Short mmCIF file of C-alpha atoms in Angstrom, two decimals:
data_model
loop_
_atom_site.label_atom_id
_atom_site.label_comp_id
_atom_site.label_asym_id
_atom_site.label_seq_id
_atom_site.Cartn_x
_atom_site.Cartn_y
_atom_site.Cartn_z
CA MET A 1 49.18 -70.88 6.56
CA CYS A 2 49.53 -67.24 7.32
CA ALA A 3 47.18 -65.92 10.01
CA ALA A 4 45.87 -62.38 10.47
CA THR A 5 48.05 -59.87 12.23
CA ALA A 6 48.30 -59.79 15.98
CA THR A 7 46.56 -56.45 15.96
CA GLY A 8 43.73 -57.93 13.90
CA ASP A 9 43.37 -60.82 16.36
CA TRP A 10 43.10 -58.34 19.22
CA TRP A 11 40.42 -56.39 17.35
CA ALA A 12 38.55 -59.61 16.59
CA ARG A 13 38.34 -60.35 20.32
CA GLY A 14 36.58 -57.02 20.90
CA ILE A 15 32.89 -56.72 21.61
CA VAL A 16 31.23 -57.36 18.26
CA GLY A 17 27.49 -57.78 17.99
CA LYS A 18 25.46 -58.21 14.85
CA ILE A 19 27.74 -57.52 11.90
CA GLY A 20 27.21 -56.44 8.32
CA GLY A 21 27.31 -53.60 5.85
CA GLY A 22 24.39 -51.56 7.20
CA PHE A 23 23.88 -49.94 10.57
CA SER A 24 22.46 -52.03 13.39
CA HIS A 25 19.34 -50.74 15.12
CA GLU A 26 21.40 -49.49 18.07
CA SER A 27 23.99 -47.67 15.98
CA GLU A 28 21.28 -46.27 13.70
CA HIS A 29 19.52 -44.87 16.77
CA ASP A 30 22.77 -43.36 18.07
CA LEU A 31 23.43 -41.71 14.73
CA ALA A 32 19.87 -40.39 14.50
CA LEU A 33 20.26 -38.71 17.89
CA MET A 34 23.64 -37.32 16.82
CA VAL A 35 22.20 -35.86 13.62
CA SER A 36 19.25 -34.36 15.50
CA ASP A 37 21.50 -32.73 18.08
CA PHE A 38 23.81 -31.43 15.37
CA LEU A 39 20.97 -29.87 13.38
CA GLU A 40 19.42 -28.28 16.46
CA ASN A 41 22.56 -26.93 18.10
CA GLY A 42 24.88 -26.45 15.14
CA CYS A 43 28.48 -25.65 15.90
CA SER A 44 28.63 -24.51 19.48
CA SER A 45 31.78 -23.40 21.22
CA GLY A 46 33.55 -25.42 23.85
CA ALA A 47 35.56 -28.60 24.10
CA ASP A 48 32.60 -30.90 23.42
CA SER A 49 31.46 -29.15 20.25
CA TRP A 50 30.64 -31.54 17.40
CA CYS A 51 32.69 -29.48 14.98
CA SER A 52 35.73 -28.99 17.18
CA SER A 53 38.99 -29.59 15.34
CA ASP A 54 40.20 -33.17 14.97
CA SER A 55 43.78 -31.92 15.00
CA ASP A 56 45.83 -28.83 15.74
CA SER A 57 46.84 -28.41 12.13
CA GLY A 58 43.99 -25.97 11.48
CA LEU A 59 42.39 -25.39 8.13
CA SER A 60 44.60 -26.14 5.12
CA ASP A 61 44.44 -24.79 1.63
CA LEU A 62 42.38 -27.10 -0.57
CA HIS A 63 44.89 -26.89 -3.38
CA HIS A 64 47.65 -28.05 -1.04
CA LEU A 65 45.44 -30.90 0.18
CA GLY A 66 44.83 -31.94 -3.42
CA ASP A 67 48.59 -32.14 -3.93
CA LYS A 68 48.81 -34.44 -0.91
CA ILE A 69 46.25 -36.81 -2.42
CA SER A 70 48.27 -36.93 -5.65
CA PHE A 71 51.41 -37.69 -3.67
CA TYR A 72 49.75 -40.50 -1.67
CA LYS A 73 48.46 -42.09 -4.88
CA ARG A 74 52.04 -42.29 -6.21
CA THR A 75 53.68 -43.63 -3.04
CA VAL A 76 52.40 -47.19 -3.14
CA ALA A 77 54.13 -50.33 -1.86
CA GLN A 78 54.97 -52.97 -4.48
CA TYR A 79 52.45 -55.53 -3.19
CA GLU A 80 49.66 -52.95 -3.26
CA SER A 81 50.70 -51.84 -6.74
CA ASP A 82 50.57 -55.45 -7.97
CA LEU A 83 47.22 -56.12 -6.31
CA LEU A 84 45.42 -53.01 -7.61
CA PRO A 85 45.10 -54.02 -11.31
CA ILE A 86 44.07 -57.51 -10.25
CA VAL A 87 41.26 -56.10 -8.10
CA HIS A 88 40.16 -53.88 -10.99
CA SER A 89 40.12 -56.86 -13.37
CA LEU A 90 38.19 -59.09 -10.97
CA VAL A 91 35.59 -56.42 -10.22
CA GLN A 92 34.89 -56.19 -13.94
CA LEU A 93 34.12 -59.93 -13.94
CA ILE A 94 31.25 -59.46 -11.48
CA LYS A 95 27.83 -59.56 -13.12
CA GLU A 96 24.38 -58.70 -11.84
CA SER A 97 23.55 -62.41 -11.84
CA ASP A 98 26.29 -62.91 -9.22
CA LEU A 99 24.50 -60.67 -6.72
CA HIS A 100 22.21 -63.42 -5.45
CA HIS A 101 22.98 -63.20 -1.73
CA VAL A 102 20.77 -60.52 -0.25
CA LYS A 103 21.15 -59.22 3.28
CA SER A 104 17.93 -59.06 5.28
CA GLY A 105 18.27 -55.30 5.69
CA PRO A 106 20.41 -52.56 4.12
CA CYS A 107 22.97 -54.32 1.92
CA ASN A 108 25.44 -51.48 1.28
CA ALA A 109 27.48 -53.42 -1.30
CA SER A 110 27.71 -56.66 0.71
CA CYS A 111 26.87 -58.65 -2.43
CA ILE A 112 29.70 -56.98 -4.32
CA ASN A 113 32.13 -57.48 -1.44
CA PHE A 114 31.42 -61.21 -1.15
CA SER A 115 31.57 -61.67 -4.93
CA LEU A 116 34.97 -59.96 -5.04
CA VAL A 117 36.26 -61.99 -2.09
CA LYS A 118 35.23 -65.18 -3.88
CA LEU A 119 37.20 -64.16 -6.97
CA LEU A 120 40.23 -63.11 -4.92
CA ARG A 121 40.29 -66.43 -3.07
CA LEU A 122 39.98 -68.33 -6.36
CA SER A 123 43.02 -66.33 -7.47
CA GLY A 124 45.02 -67.50 -4.45
CA TYR A 125 44.67 -64.53 -2.09
CA ASP A 126 43.80 -64.75 1.61
CA ALA A 127 40.85 -62.35 1.27
CA ALA A 128 37.82 -61.91 3.50
CA VAL A 129 34.95 -59.53 4.15
CA CYS A 130 35.59 -57.63 7.38
CA ALA A 131 32.59 -56.44 9.38
CA SER A 132 33.55 -53.79 11.93
CA LYS A 133 31.41 -52.29 14.67
CA TRP A 134 31.96 -49.61 17.30
CA GLN A 135 30.00 -48.02 20.12
CA GLY A 136 29.26 -44.31 20.20
CA SER A 137 31.65 -42.40 22.42
CA GLY A 138 31.94 -38.66 22.93
CA LYS A 139 31.91 -36.99 19.52
CA VAL A 140 31.92 -40.28 17.60
CA PRO A 141 28.53 -41.82 16.72
CA GLY A 142 28.27 -45.59 16.97
CA GLY A 143 28.02 -47.58 13.78
CA ASP A 144 29.36 -50.44 11.69
CA HIS A 145 31.06 -50.86 8.34
CA GLU A 146 31.99 -53.58 5.89
CA TYR A 147 35.11 -53.77 3.75
CA ILE A 148 37.59 -56.33 2.42
CA ASP A 149 41.08 -57.20 3.57
CA VAL A 150 43.83 -59.31 2.02
CA VAL A 151 46.40 -60.80 4.39
CA ASN A 152 49.87 -60.71 2.86
CA CYS A 153 52.49 -63.00 4.39
CA ILE A 154 55.76 -61.10 4.62
CA ASN A 155 57.81 -63.85 6.25
CA ALA A 156 57.38 -66.63 8.80
CA GLY A 157 55.05 -65.41 11.53
CA SER A 158 54.67 -61.93 10.05
CA SER A 159 51.90 -60.54 7.88
CA GLU A 160 50.19 -57.32 6.90
CA ARG A 161 46.63 -56.41 5.95
CA VAL A 162 45.80 -54.68 2.68
CA ILE A 163 42.44 -52.91 2.84
CA ILE A 164 40.00 -52.89 -0.10
CA ASP A 165 36.97 -50.59 -0.06
CA VAL A 166 34.78 -50.74 -3.16
CA ASP A 167 32.84 -47.54 -2.44
CA PHE A 168 35.65 -45.34 -1.17
CA ARG A 169 34.56 -41.90 -2.38
CA SER A 170 31.11 -42.14 -0.78
CA HIS A 171 32.66 -41.82 2.70
CA PHE A 172 33.63 -38.21 1.98
CA GLU A 173 30.58 -36.76 0.23
CA ILE A 174 29.38 -33.53 1.85
CA ALA A 175 26.61 -31.00 1.29
CA ARG A 176 27.20 -27.85 -0.78
CA ALA A 177 30.80 -28.77 -1.54
CA VAL A 178 32.89 -26.07 -3.23
CA ASP A 179 34.36 -26.84 -6.65
CA SER A 180 37.88 -27.42 -5.35
CA TYR A 181 36.58 -30.01 -2.87
CA ASP A 182 34.71 -31.82 -5.64
CA ARG A 183 37.95 -32.02 -7.62
CA ILE A 184 39.75 -33.54 -4.63
CA LEU A 185 36.90 -36.02 -4.12
CA LYS A 186 37.03 -37.11 -7.76
CA SER A 187 40.81 -37.51 -7.55
CA LEU A 188 40.41 -40.23 -4.90
CA PRO A 189 40.62 -43.82 -6.12
CA VAL A 190 37.25 -45.36 -6.97
CA ILE A 191 38.33 -48.51 -5.12
CA TYR A 192 40.82 -48.10 -2.30
CA VAL A 193 43.54 -50.77 -2.22
CA GLY A 194 46.27 -50.14 0.34
CA SER A 195 47.57 -50.32 3.87
CA LEU A 196 45.90 -48.93 6.97
CA THR A 197 48.76 -46.46 7.30
CA ARG A 198 48.16 -44.98 3.86
CA LEU A 199 44.41 -45.06 4.44
CA LYS A 200 44.84 -42.94 7.56
CA GLN A 201 46.71 -40.35 5.48
CA TYR A 202 43.77 -40.14 3.07
CA LEU A 203 41.31 -39.80 5.95
CA GLN A 204 43.26 -36.93 7.54
CA VAL A 205 43.41 -35.01 4.26
CA MET A 206 39.72 -35.52 3.48
CA ALA A 207 38.61 -34.50 6.98
CA ASP A 208 40.65 -31.28 6.65
CA ALA A 209 39.33 -30.69 3.12
CA ALA A 210 35.71 -31.20 4.21
CA ARG A 211 36.16 -28.77 7.10
CA SER A 212 37.68 -26.18 4.77
CA SER A 213 34.93 -26.56 2.17
CA LEU A 214 32.14 -26.34 4.73
CA LYS A 215 33.72 -23.31 6.39
CA GLN A 216 33.57 -21.42 3.09
CA ASN A 217 29.78 -21.90 3.23
CA SER A 218 29.66 -21.04 6.96
CA MET A 219 28.74 -24.64 7.76
CA PRO A 220 30.23 -26.74 10.59
CA LEU A 221 31.78 -30.17 10.13
CA PRO A 222 29.17 -32.84 11.02
CA PRO A 223 30.32 -35.65 13.36
CA TRP A 224 29.90 -38.33 10.68
CA ARG A 225 32.60 -36.63 8.59
CA SER A 226 35.04 -36.11 11.45
CA LEU A 227 38.41 -37.86 11.39
CA ALA A 228 37.52 -39.91 14.47
CA TYR A 229 34.34 -41.26 12.87
CA LEU A 230 36.08 -42.03 9.59
CA GLN A 231 38.88 -43.89 11.36
CA ALA A 232 36.35 -45.91 13.37
CA LYS A 233 35.14 -47.59 10.17
CA TRP A 234 38.45 -49.35 9.50
CA TYR A 235 40.18 -49.27 12.90
CA SER A 236 37.39 -50.75 15.05
CA PRO A 237 37.01 -54.39 16.15
CA TYR A 238 36.11 -56.59 13.19
CA GLN A 239 35.30 -60.14 12.18
CA ARG A 240 36.52 -61.79 8.96
CA GLN A 241 34.02 -63.72 6.84
CA PHE A 242 34.75 -65.76 3.72
CA GLY A 243 31.11 -66.16 2.71
CA PRO A 244 27.71 -64.71 3.60
CA ASP A 245 26.22 -65.56 6.97
CA GLU A 246 23.28 -67.86 6.28
CA GLN A 247 21.32 -66.34 9.15
CA THR A 248 21.51 -62.78 7.81
CA PHE A 249 21.45 -63.51 4.08
CA ILE A 250 18.79 -65.03 1.88
CA SER A 251 19.07 -66.16 -1.72
CA VAL A 252 16.74 -64.44 -4.18
CA ASP A 253 16.57 -63.49 -7.83
CA SER A 254 19.15 -60.76 -8.44
CA SER A 255 16.56 -58.74 -10.36
CA ASP A 256 14.84 -58.12 -7.03
CA HIS A 257 17.97 -56.57 -5.60
CA LYS A 258 17.91 -53.26 -7.42
CA GLN A 259 20.11 -51.47 -4.87
CA CYS A 260 23.12 -53.71 -5.52
CA ASN A 261 22.45 -53.84 -9.26
CA GLY A 262 22.54 -50.05 -9.42
CA HIS A 263 25.59 -49.93 -7.17
CA LEU A 264 27.45 -52.37 -9.41
CA LYS A 265 26.61 -50.38 -12.55
CA ARG A 266 27.86 -47.14 -10.99
CA LEU A 267 31.00 -48.86 -9.70
CA LEU A 268 31.87 -50.35 -13.09
CA SER A 269 31.18 -47.05 -14.86
CA SER A 270 33.33 -45.04 -12.43
CA LEU A 271 36.10 -47.64 -12.53
CA GLN A 272 36.14 -47.67 -16.32
CA PHE A 273 36.32 -43.87 -16.42
CA GLU A 274 39.19 -43.86 -13.90
CA MET A 275 41.14 -46.54 -15.75
CA GLU A 276 40.75 -44.74 -19.08
CA GLY A 277 41.97 -41.50 -17.53
CA GLU A 278 45.02 -43.18 -16.00
CA ARG A 279 45.79 -44.92 -19.28
CA LEU A 280 45.84 -41.60 -21.11
CA MET A 281 48.17 -40.10 -18.50
CA LYS A 282 50.74 -42.91 -18.68
CA PRO A 283 53.71 -42.58 -21.07
CA ILE A 284 53.97 -45.21 -23.80
CA LYS A 285 56.76 -47.67 -23.06
CA SER A 286 57.82 -51.15 -24.07
CA ASP A 287 58.39 -53.72 -21.37
CA ASN A 288 58.61 -57.30 -22.61
CA ASN A 289 59.19 -58.61 -19.10
CA TRP A 290 55.90 -57.30 -17.68
CA ARG A 291 53.49 -59.88 -16.36
CA VAL A 292 50.89 -60.27 -13.63
CA ASN A 293 50.82 -63.36 -11.45
CA PHE A 294 47.20 -63.92 -10.54
CA LEU A 295 47.97 -66.81 -8.20
CA ARG A 296 50.54 -66.23 -5.50
CA GLY A 297 52.69 -69.32 -5.23
CA GLY A 298 51.01 -70.97 -8.26
CA ASP A 299 52.63 -73.10 -10.95
CA THR A 300 52.30 -70.44 -13.67
CA PRO A 301 51.43 -66.74 -13.75
CA TYR A 302 48.04 -67.56 -15.31
CA THR A 303 46.86 -70.56 -13.31
CA GLY A 304 44.78 -68.49 -10.91
CA LEU A 305 43.28 -66.40 -13.71
CA PHE A 306 42.28 -69.59 -15.52
CA GLU A 307 40.52 -70.88 -12.39
CA VAL A 308 38.50 -67.67 -12.19
CA TYR A 309 37.73 -67.80 -15.92
CA ARG A 310 36.65 -71.44 -15.67
CA GLU A 311 34.34 -70.58 -12.75
CA PHE A 312 32.48 -67.91 -14.70
CA CYS A 313 32.92 -69.07 -18.33
CA PRO A 314 33.06 -72.90 -18.15
CA ARG A 315 32.10 -73.43 -21.80
CA ASN A 316 34.92 -71.26 -23.11
CA ALA A 317 37.57 -72.41 -20.64
CA ASN A 318 38.33 -75.54 -22.68
CA SER A 319 39.49 -73.30 -25.51
CA PHE A 320 42.69 -72.62 -23.56
CA PRO A 321 44.30 -76.04 -22.91
CA SER A 322 47.72 -74.46 -22.46
CA LEU A 323 46.51 -72.64 -19.35
CA ARG A 324 45.59 -75.91 -17.67
CA ASP A 325 49.07 -77.40 -18.17
#
């Protein structure tokens, strides 16, 4: 059995209180104070200014930053490249009726995260929902965040985490964005699947792009869009969960959970649009050796996919006896 990375174990031993997708009362209060101070004082000068630069690189041309995003999307490790279409396929299996675990508070896609983790684990992946939390410090407001990770065993005693965020673009939405920023935002993947290293590259570019866009409208960069705050979401202490916490989740009719239903519809629509666009951009080629193994270490390339199909379509699963052999 492959355990989480040593770094992940160290994070997990950090001070972690109540976890989940939404803000805790303490972090919500910290952020409210931060927003109030930002709106009242704006961008003041000095080292402690909320909109002080996150790096010494200065403002970059938005067109150049867009080129960086395109480059990062093409430089993907093989494992991440193999996992991405599987994640896309599994997300499309999620139905509104699956969103039956409701958090007692802001859900923020927790239902979708746990549904996707269930499908990934049925497909043979060591996937979990990661709930991170951090305390406010200096320019960084306190908060918490929820995402998914997949632990990939490289060799004996060594592993790496692949991060999955099902609502990736929402982290970079800003007010009064210029057209070029909107184009960069829409060029981001709908669902992020990749390493922490590549994620950090995206965060740096988007923080610079947000600063550049806001500057064109004479607006300062708010603290919740700073690089430090963005990094805190995925680099803070976290706990892995394979299923919902019974103390913080209740089971109800999915029709009562309109927030997640709407979120799922938007996610599926955006994902379909992205996949169609990428399909049109790809050259037509013949590759008879192409295949996707849905179960790492399984008997056949399709065993894991059959298990997922049988879970959600039990009546039709018997129509494919060859998959069970």
